[in-house]
């Protein structure tokens, strides 16, 4: 896993990434981070193509192997990032 401070460093550095929030709608609406993509876990399988299209539009999955660590998807759930 990734700690909150590690993820904060990624955001602060402006590294390309996606933050996928899989919490239920009420939790997302109560508190969410700017730029987060919300696809609740129970909908993820049905909405995978949507997730893949967003990732592709953000250039994720197209990085050279050397840059792969800088093109990540971080998932936030009820327990953390």
Coordinates of N, CA, C and O in Angstrom, one line a residue, residues 18 20 37-40 43-58:
X18 N -3.7 8.6 -11.9 CA -5.1 8.7 -11.7 C -5.5 8.3 -10.2 O -4.9 7.4 -9.7
X20 N -8.4 6.8 -8.3 CA -9.7 6.1 -8.5 C -10.3 5.9 -7.1 O -9.8 5.3 -6.3
X37 N -11.5 10.2 -9.8 CA -12.5 9.5 -10.7 C -13.3 8.6 -9.7 O -12.8 7.8 -9.0
X38 N -14.6 8.8 -9.8 CA -15.5 8.0 -8.8 C -16.2 6.9 -9.6 O -17.0 7.1 -10.5
X39 N -15.8 5.6 -9.3 CA -16.5 4.4 -9.8 C -16.6 3.5 -8.6 O -15.6 2.9 -8.2
X40 N -17.7 3.4 -7.9 CA -17.9 2.6 -6.8 C -17.5 1.1 -7.1 O -17.7 0.6 -8.2
X43 N -19.7 -1.2 -8.8 CA -20.0 -0.9 -10.2 C -18.8 -1.1 -11.1 O -18.9 -1.0 -12.3
X44 N -17.6 -1.4 -10.5 CA -16.4 -1.3 -11.2 C -16.4 -2.3 -12.4 O -16.0 -2.0 -13.5
X45 N -16.8 -3.5 -12.2 CA -16.8 -4.5 -13.3 C -17.6 -4.1 -14.5 O -17.2 -4.1 -15.6
X46 N -18.8 -3.6 -14.2 CA -19.7 -3.1 -15.2 C -19.2 -1.8 -15.9 O -19.5 -1.6 -17.1
X47 N -18.4 -1.0 -15.2 CA -17.9 0.2 -15.7 C -16.4 0.2 -16.1 O -15.8 1.3 -16.3
X48 N -15.9 -1.0 -16.2 CA -14.4 -1.1 -16.5 C -14.1 -0.4 -17.8 O -13.0 0.2 -17.9
X49 N -14.9 -0.5 -18.8 CA -14.5 0.2 -20.1 C -14.5 1.7 -19.9 O -13.6 2.3 -20.5
X50 N -15.3 2.2 -19.1 CA -15.3 3.7 -18.8 C -13.9 4.0 -18.1 O -13.3 5.0 -18.4
X51 N -13.6 3.2 -17.1 CA -12.3 3.3 -16.4 C -11.1 3.3 -17.4 O -10.3 4.2 -17.4
X52 N -11.1 2.3 -18.3 CA -10.1 2.1 -19.2 C -10.0 3.3 -20.2 O -8.9 3.8 -20.5
X53 N -11.1 3.9 -20.6 CA -11.1 5.0 -21.5 C -10.6 6.3 -20.8 O -9.8 7.0 -21.4
X54 N -10.9 6.5 -19.5 CA -10.4 7.6 -18.8 C -8.9 7.5 -18.6 O -8.1 8.4 -18.8
X55 N -8.5 6.3 -18.2 CA -7.0 6.0 -18.1 C -6.3 6.3 -19.4 O -5.2 7.0 -19.4
X56 N -6.8 5.8 -20.5 CA -6.2 6.1 -21.8 C -6.1 7.5 -22.1 O -5.1 8.1 -22.6
X57 N -7.2 8.3 -21.8 CA -7.3 9.7 -22.1 C -6.3 10.5 -21.3 O -5.8 11.6 -21.7
X58 N -5.9 9.9 -20.2 CA -4.9 10.6 -19.3 C -3.5 10.1 -19.6 O -2.5 10.5 -18.9

